[in-house]
Structure formats: C-alpha cells, structure tokens
mmCIF file of C-alpha atoms in Angstrom:
data_model
loop_
_atom_site.group_PDB
_atom_site.id
_atom_site.type_symbol
_atom_site.label_atom_id
_atom_site.label_comp_id
_atom_site.label_asym_id
_atom_site.label_seq_id
_atom_site.Cartn_x
_atom_site.Cartn_y
_atom_site.Cartn_z
ATOM 1 C CA MET J 201 311.267 135.202 185.088
ATOM 2 C CA SER J 202 314.094 137.686 185.388
ATOM 3 C CA ILE J 203 316.639 134.854 185.403
ATOM 4 C CA ALA J 204 315.035 133.194 182.372
ATOM 5 C CA CYS J 205 315.253 136.403 180.360
ATOM 6 C CA GLY J 206 318.783 137.029 181.473
ATOM 7 C CA ILE J 207 317.794 140.448 182.848
ATOM 8 C CA PRO J 208 317.189 141.004 186.600
ATOM 9 C CA ILE J 209 313.852 142.786 186.033
ATOM 10 C CA LEU J 210 312.442 142.378 189.541
ATOM 11 C CA GLU J 211 315.724 143.438 191.105
ATOM 12 C CA CYS J 212 315.860 146.528 188.902
ATOM 13 C CA VAL J 213 312.285 147.494 189.799
ATOM 14 C CA TYR J 214 313.056 147.048 193.482
ATOM 15 C CA CYS J 215 316.211 149.183 193.267
ATOM 16 C CA LEU J 216 314.390 151.917 191.346
ATOM 17 C CA GLY J 217 311.605 151.930 193.919
ATOM 18 C CA CYS J 218 314.077 152.284 196.808
ATOM 19 C CA ALA J 219 316.004 155.006 194.970
ATOM 20 C CA ARG J 220 312.771 156.949 194.346
ATOM 21 C CA TRP J 221 311.801 156.705 198.028
ATOM 22 C CA VAL J 222 315.188 157.998 199.189
ATOM 23 C CA TRP J 223 315.118 160.774 196.579
ATOM 24 C CA LEU J 224 311.686 161.986 197.681
ATOM 25 C CA LYS J 225 312.744 161.867 201.339
ATOM 26 C CA CYS J 226 315.813 163.964 200.565
ATOM 27 C CA LEU J 227 313.745 166.529 198.653
ATOM 28 C CA TYR J 228 311.054 166.886 201.315
ATOM 29 C CA THR J 229 311.737 169.331 204.120
ATOM 30 C CA ALA J 230 309.713 170.325 207.144
ATOM 31 C CA GLY J 231 309.632 173.846 205.713
ATOM 32 C CA TYR J 232 306.706 172.777 203.547
ATOM 33 C CA GLU J 233 304.639 172.397 206.689
ATOM 34 C CA SER J 234 305.235 175.963 207.885
ATOM 35 C CA GLU J 235 305.214 177.843 204.573
ATOM 36 C CA ASN J 236 301.720 179.237 205.247
ATOM 37 C CA TRP J 237 302.333 180.258 208.852
ATOM 38 C CA GLY J 238 301.979 183.889 209.827
ATOM 39 C CA LEU J 239 304.913 186.141 210.621
ATOM 40 C CA ALA J 240 306.014 186.781 214.213
ATOM 41 C CA THR J 241 305.299 190.208 215.638
ATOM 42 C CA ALA J 242 308.065 192.535 216.814
ATOM 43 C CA GLU J 243 306.999 191.914 220.400
ATOM 44 C CA GLU J 244 307.229 188.134 219.949
ATOM 45 C CA PHE J 245 310.672 188.392 218.358
ATOM 46 C CA GLU J 246 312.116 190.900 220.860
ATOM 47 C CA PRO J 247 313.716 188.437 223.336
ATOM 48 C CA ILE J 248 315.318 186.214 220.694
ATOM 49 C CA PRO J 249 318.540 188.185 219.952
ATOM 50 C CA ARG J 250 319.107 188.628 223.681
ATOM 51 C CA LEU J 251 318.629 184.922 224.361
ATOM 52 C CA CYS J 252 320.894 183.970 221.451
ATOM 53 C CA ARG J 253 323.695 185.997 223.038
ATOM 54 C CA LEU J 254 323.081 184.271 226.349
ATOM 55 C CA ILE J 255 323.310 180.836 224.704
ATOM 56 C CA LEU J 256 326.599 181.850 223.074
ATOM 57 C CA ALA J 257 327.892 182.874 226.497
ATOM 58 C CA VAL J 258 327.553 179.241 227.634
ATOM 59 C CA TYR J 259 330.400 178.375 225.237
ATOM 60 C CA GLU J 260 332.821 180.629 227.122
ATOM 61 C CA ASP J 261 335.088 179.277 229.853
ATOM 62 C CA ASP J 262 335.523 182.684 231.511
ATOM 63 C CA LEU J 263 332.754 185.244 231.082
ATOM 64 C CA ARG J 264 334.904 188.019 232.539
ATOM 65 C CA ASN J 265 337.518 187.415 229.856
ATOM 66 C CA PRO J 266 335.508 186.141 226.879
ATOM 67 C CA LEU J 267 337.251 184.860 223.759
ATOM 68 C CA TRP J 268 334.377 184.785 221.272
ATOM 69 C CA ALA J 269 332.097 187.628 222.323
ATOM 70 C CA PRO J 270 329.962 189.092 219.490
ATOM 71 C CA PRO J 271 330.082 192.842 218.732
ATOM 72 C CA GLY J 272 328.712 194.624 221.767
ATOM 73 C CA GLY J 273 329.430 191.669 224.039
ATOM 74 C CA TYR J 274 327.019 189.151 225.490
ATOM 75 C CA GLY J 275 324.984 191.790 227.301
ATOM 76 C CA ILE J 276 325.042 189.941 230.603
ATOM 77 C CA ASP J 277 326.374 190.584 234.089
ATOM 78 C CA PRO J 278 328.721 187.749 235.184
ATOM 79 C CA ASP J 279 327.682 188.395 238.781
ATOM 80 C CA CYS J 280 324.131 187.342 237.892
ATOM 81 C CA VAL J 281 325.197 183.898 236.680
ATOM 82 C CA ILE J 282 323.684 181.609 239.294
ATOM 83 C CA LEU J 283 325.027 178.296 238.017
ATOM 84 C CA ARG J 284 327.245 176.859 235.276
ATOM 85 C CA LYS J 285 327.843 173.198 234.459
ATOM 86 C CA ASN J 286 330.311 171.776 231.946
ATOM 87 C CA TYR J 287 330.569 168.324 230.382
ATOM 88 C CA GLU J 288 332.449 166.923 233.348
ATOM 89 C CA GLU J 289 329.788 168.107 235.782
ATOM 90 C CA THR J 290 326.972 166.721 233.633
ATOM 91 C CA GLN J 291 328.926 163.476 233.142
ATOM 92 C CA ASP J 292 328.592 163.888 229.368
ATOM 93 C CA GLN J 293 324.858 163.174 229.650
ATOM 94 C CA VAL J 294 323.772 166.740 228.842
ATOM 95 C CA PRO J 295 325.451 169.610 226.953
ATOM 96 C CA PRO J 296 326.844 172.385 229.201
ATOM 97 C CA TYR J 297 324.276 174.837 230.523
ATOM 98 C CA MET J 298 323.883 177.951 232.623
ATOM 99 C CA VAL J 299 321.257 179.526 234.884
ATOM 100 C CA TYR J 300 321.161 183.318 234.635
ATOM 101 C CA LEU J 301 319.143 185.874 236.582
ATOM 102 C CA ASP J 302 318.181 188.689 234.193
ATOM 103 C CA HIS J 303 316.991 191.483 236.465
ATOM 104 C CA GLY J 304 316.639 193.944 233.575
ATOM 105 C CA ASN J 305 313.992 191.775 231.950
ATOM 106 C CA ALA J 306 312.616 190.168 235.134
ATOM 107 C CA ASP J 307 313.553 186.724 233.862
ATOM 108 C CA ILE J 308 315.084 183.517 235.245
ATOM 109 C CA ILE J 309 316.830 181.816 232.324
ATOM 110 C CA LEU J 310 318.235 178.331 231.864
ATOM 111 C CA ALA J 311 320.314 178.198 228.664
ATOM 112 C CA ILE J 312 321.854 175.083 227.061
ATOM 113 C CA ARG J 313 324.556 175.167 224.385
ATOM 114 C CA GLY J 314 324.318 173.430 221.022
ATOM 115 C CA LEU J 315 325.870 170.294 219.560
ATOM 116 C CA ASN J 316 329.615 169.950 220.029
ATOM 117 C CA LEU J 317 330.846 168.410 216.788
ATOM 118 C CA ALA J 318 333.935 167.029 218.554
ATOM 119 C CA LYS J 319 332.011 165.441 221.433
ATOM 120 C CA GLU J 320 330.941 161.838 220.929
ATOM 121 C CA SER J 321 328.536 161.982 223.878
ATOM 122 C CA ASP J 322 326.472 164.674 222.122
ATOM 123 C CA TYR J 323 326.010 162.403 219.111
ATOM 124 C CA ALA J 324 325.009 159.596 221.472
ATOM 125 C CA VAL J 325 322.208 161.770 222.879
ATOM 126 C CA LEU J 326 321.034 162.860 219.413
ATOM 127 C CA LEU J 327 321.055 159.361 217.926
ATOM 128 C CA ASP J 328 319.417 157.664 220.908
ATOM 129 C CA ASN J 329 315.985 157.416 219.330
ATOM 130 C CA LYS J 330 313.672 155.270 217.245
ATOM 131 C CA LEU J 331 310.411 156.324 215.628
ATOM 132 C CA GLY J 332 307.586 155.686 218.100
ATOM 133 C CA GLN J 333 309.978 154.546 220.839
ATOM 134 C CA THR J 334 309.070 156.883 223.698
ATOM 135 C CA LYS J 335 305.608 158.084 224.750
ATOM 136 C CA PHE J 336 305.020 161.264 226.736
ATOM 137 C CA ASP J 337 301.763 162.994 227.692
ATOM 138 C CA GLY J 338 299.735 161.279 224.983
ATOM 139 C CA GLY J 339 302.297 161.747 222.208
ATOM 140 C CA TYR J 340 305.767 160.692 221.156
ATOM 141 C CA VAL J 341 309.092 162.355 221.930
ATOM 142 C CA HIS J 342 312.789 161.907 221.169
ATOM 143 C CA ASN J 343 314.152 159.330 223.614
ATOM 144 C CA GLY J 344 317.696 160.675 224.064
ATOM 145 C CA LEU J 345 316.603 164.293 224.411
ATOM 146 C CA LEU J 346 313.913 163.353 226.916
ATOM 147 C CA LYS J 347 316.463 161.548 229.088
ATOM 148 C CA ALA J 348 318.803 164.551 228.939
ATOM 149 C CA ALA J 349 315.953 166.927 229.810
ATOM 150 C CA GLY J 350 314.949 164.718 232.732
ATOM 151 C CA ARG J 351 318.492 164.816 234.098
ATOM 152 C CA VAL J 352 318.551 168.622 233.951
ATOM 153 C CA PHE J 353 315.178 168.912 235.679
ATOM 154 C CA ASP J 354 316.106 166.450 238.408
ATOM 155 C CA ALA J 355 319.349 168.347 239.053
ATOM 156 C CA GLU J 356 317.976 171.889 238.952
ATOM 157 C CA TRP J 357 314.305 172.004 239.951
ATOM 158 C CA GLU J 358 315.065 172.828 243.581
ATOM 159 C CA GLY J 359 317.331 175.728 242.598
ATOM 160 C CA LEU J 360 314.776 177.017 240.084
ATOM 161 C CA ARG J 361 312.046 176.766 242.698
ATOM 162 C CA GLU J 362 314.118 178.852 245.096
ATOM 163 C CA LEU J 363 314.685 181.541 242.454
ATOM 164 C CA VAL J 364 310.980 181.574 241.579
ATOM 165 C CA GLU J 365 310.070 182.042 245.246
ATOM 166 C CA ILE J 366 312.625 184.844 245.713
ATOM 167 C CA HIS J 367 311.425 186.585 242.525
ATOM 168 C CA PRO J 368 307.686 185.825 242.325
ATOM 169 C CA THR J 369 307.041 188.269 239.458
ATOM 170 C CA TYR J 370 309.815 186.978 237.173
ATOM 171 C CA THR J 371 309.218 184.723 234.202
ATOM 172 C CA LEU J 372 311.017 181.387 233.828
ATOM 173 C CA THR J 373 312.612 180.890 230.410
ATOM 174 C CA PHE J 374 314.262 177.800 228.955
ATOM 175 C CA THR J 375 316.385 178.377 225.870
ATOM 176 C CA GLY J 376 318.960 176.490 223.835
ATOM 177 C CA HIS J 377 320.425 175.987 220.383
ATOM 178 C CA SER J 378 320.476 172.884 218.155
ATOM 179 C CA LEU J 379 320.880 169.866 220.447
ATOM 180 C CA GLY J 380 320.317 172.142 223.438
ATOM 181 C CA ALA J 381 317.125 173.436 221.836
ATOM 182 C CA GLY J 382 315.689 169.940 221.717
ATOM 183 C CA VAL J 383 316.644 169.392 225.338
ATOM 184 C CA VAL J 384 314.997 172.629 226.549
ATOM 185 C CA ALA J 385 311.831 171.930 224.543
ATOM 186 C CA LEU J 386 311.379 168.647 226.393
ATOM 187 C CA LEU J 387 312.621 170.202 229.634
ATOM 188 C CA THR J 388 309.813 172.751 229.338
ATOM 189 C CA MET J 389 307.256 169.986 228.879
ATOM 190 C CA ILE J 390 308.608 168.164 231.939
ATOM 191 C CA ALA J 391 308.476 171.395 233.956
ATOM 192 C CA LEU J 392 304.859 171.995 232.948
ATOM 193 C CA GLN J 393 304.011 168.457 234.016
ATOM 194 C CA ASN J 394 305.651 169.117 237.403
ATOM 195 C CA LEU J 395 304.585 172.669 238.254
ATOM 196 C CA ASP J 396 304.111 171.685 241.895
ATOM 197 C CA LYS J 397 307.890 171.209 242.180
ATOM 198 C CA LEU J 398 308.513 174.758 240.920
ATOM 199 C CA GLY J 399 306.471 176.500 243.585
ATOM 200 C CA THR J 400 303.684 178.918 242.753
ATOM 201 C CA ILE J 401 304.683 179.742 239.183
ATOM 202 C CA GLU J 402 301.899 179.549 236.587
ATOM 203 C CA ARG J 403 302.032 178.126 233.089
ATOM 204 C CA LYS J 404 301.685 181.590 231.543
ATOM 205 C CA ARG J 405 304.966 182.679 233.202
ATOM 206 C CA ILE J 406 306.974 179.831 231.683
ATOM 207 C CA ARG J 407 308.452 180.213 228.192
ATOM 208 C CA CYS J 408 310.745 178.281 225.908
ATOM 209 C CA TYR J 409 312.747 179.543 222.933
ATOM 210 C CA ALA J 410 314.275 176.687 220.972
ATOM 211 C CA MET J 411 316.793 177.984 218.419
ATOM 212 C CA ALA J 412 317.119 175.606 215.440
ATOM 213 C CA PRO J 413 315.851 172.555 217.338
ATOM 214 C CA ALA J 414 315.953 169.005 216.087
ATOM 215 C CA ARG J 415 312.524 167.483 215.561
ATOM 216 C CA CYS J 416 311.741 165.941 218.917
ATOM 217 C CA VAL J 417 307.959 165.784 219.535
ATOM 218 C CA SER J 418 304.919 164.500 217.677
ATOM 219 C CA LEU J 419 302.497 166.956 216.074
ATOM 220 C CA ASN J 420 299.826 166.679 218.770
ATOM 221 C CA LEU J 421 302.353 167.665 221.461
ATOM 222 C CA ALA J 422 303.709 170.518 219.337
ATOM 223 C CA VAL J 423 300.180 171.940 219.091
ATOM 224 C CA ARG J 424 299.394 171.384 222.776
ATOM 225 C CA TYR J 425 302.511 173.221 223.968
ATOM 226 C CA ALA J 426 302.559 175.900 221.268
ATOM 227 C CA ASP J 427 301.519 178.590 223.750
ATOM 228 C CA VAL J 428 304.769 178.055 225.665
ATOM 229 C CA ILE J 429 307.380 176.594 223.287
ATOM 230 C CA ASN J 430 308.637 178.788 220.443
ATOM 231 C CA SER J 431 310.802 177.259 217.710
ATOM 232 C CA VAL J 432 313.096 179.678 215.899
ATOM 233 C CA VAL J 433 314.364 178.557 212.486
ATOM 234 C CA LEU J 434 316.602 180.631 210.217
ATOM 235 C CA GLN J 435 315.482 180.201 206.608
ATOM 236 C CA ASP J 436 316.491 176.724 205.344
ATOM 237 C CA ASP J 437 318.579 175.654 208.337
ATOM 238 C CA PHE J 438 319.227 171.937 207.832
ATOM 239 C CA LEU J 439 318.631 170.332 211.239
ATOM 240 C CA PRO J 440 315.205 171.784 212.162
ATOM 241 C CA ARG J 441 313.978 171.325 208.574
ATOM 242 C CA THR J 442 314.872 167.637 208.555
ATOM 243 C CA THR J 443 311.939 165.274 208.979
ATOM 244 C CA THR J 444 312.011 162.456 211.512
ATOM 245 C CA ALA J 445 311.963 159.802 208.785
ATOM 246 C CA LEU J 446 314.970 161.395 207.095
ATOM 247 C CA GLU J 447 316.802 161.518 210.435
ATOM 248 C CA ASP J 448 316.495 157.724 210.512
ATOM 249 C CA VAL J 449 318.059 157.518 207.041
ATOM 250 C CA PHE J 450 320.977 159.723 208.106
ATOM 251 C CA ARG J 451 321.463 157.745 211.320
ATOM 252 C CA SER J 452 321.674 154.505 209.339
ATOM 253 C CA LEU J 453 324.238 156.037 206.976
ATOM 254 C CA PHE J 454 326.188 157.495 209.924
ATOM 255 C CA TRP J 455 326.469 154.174 211.706
#
C-alpha cells in the first residue's frame, strides 16, 4: 500500500516506533528505582571516604612517593600493603588491585581500581555480556565481571584465609570503583558461596562497598545480598544509573 501511494507509510511508522523506543530508553535511568529509598546513616557512611582513598591508592605506582595523592594523603601505611598486582600480573584479565591490612579499623581490605579508559582489556571485560547469558545462585549476573571476580578469588582466597586466621576479629571488606566495583560485588558473592575456603569467618563480618558500579546482577540477587553489598552512587553518575537494556544499546553503537 505504501508503494501504491508513493509514500513509505509502513517504513515511516516502523522508524518512528524505533526512534520512540530509543528515546524512552535514553530518558529512563536507574535513579527512578531508588528515588524513594531512605538516606544512609552517618555510621553506614563512615567507611566510604576512607575506602575511596584506598581505591585511589591502587592507581599509584609507588605509595611511598605518590604522584596523585588527595589533600591529606591516602591515609594508609605502605608497610601494611600485603599484596599489589598490576595489569601484567593479572594478565589483563582483571584491573589492578591491592590487599591492605587496616589495623586501625580492624579490617582486611581488597581494593580494585576503576576502568582504565586507555586499556582495551578493561573494555573487553565490561562488554563481555549478554542479557540473560550467565546464571548465578538463582539469578543472572554480568558474564565478564563474574569471570574477572572468579580469577581474583582463585588467586587470592588462600592469602585472605591466612589473614583471616591471623586476625580472627577483623572484618573482610571488598571495595572498588566503576569496573572494579562490579568485580568486587561479584567477588563478594563468590566469597559468600565459598565461606569454607575463607576459614572461620562469618557472613556478618564480610562487607562490600561498590563505588559507582556498573549494573551487574539481577534484582533478586541484589535483594538477597543487600545485607553485605553496598552500592555508592554520586547523584546522577552515568554508569551506575544506566539500565542493562541501555548498556546493550551503547555496546551496539560502540562496536
């Protein structure tokens, strides 16, 4: 009919429908889902600035001679850094990370840095996913981030177990920013599924602070692990506010 009239009516309707779908996806943000949530208490927020400084310290090559320290420094003792791994040591499969023993706060911390915009391997981890591709504990998770988290756990669980046994009253905290935040969120879930490998530590002594994480778990898992995993989002930060469906649109445009 559209050809007979000389006007591509069906094609125009189809294009308008697609344009409307993309427009609505671009307008919708995950912030709508949390707009009615309660505010965090001062006690809940207390460790976040300290952990943010520790994550920033992972970016440094030499903690004794830092180049990008914030005002007041990183607030850490270089002698208490148990382990550091860079891209070469992780074989570009995981962003660089550090294990730090925080005696002042009785905490064993594993911190992972954020996305390196100049590192192709980081994009490969972030884009290694399809909606509904990977199941975990009755839900769905981000495939690339789960693989990265599994590599970290396999490499470090014995060392973490040793630290937990030496310091039986300390908490175990996983923290990261951006890409690293997604990795530690899934790393925490893996750790909770394998508590026997971490010695005698209980679930209530394990915490995760994910700073501006990418969306990486289905809603049922987010609810189930909400007592352990804390997502920290600054106002309208783009990445954590982006829905999974919109991530697929961006990935298609990127490729």
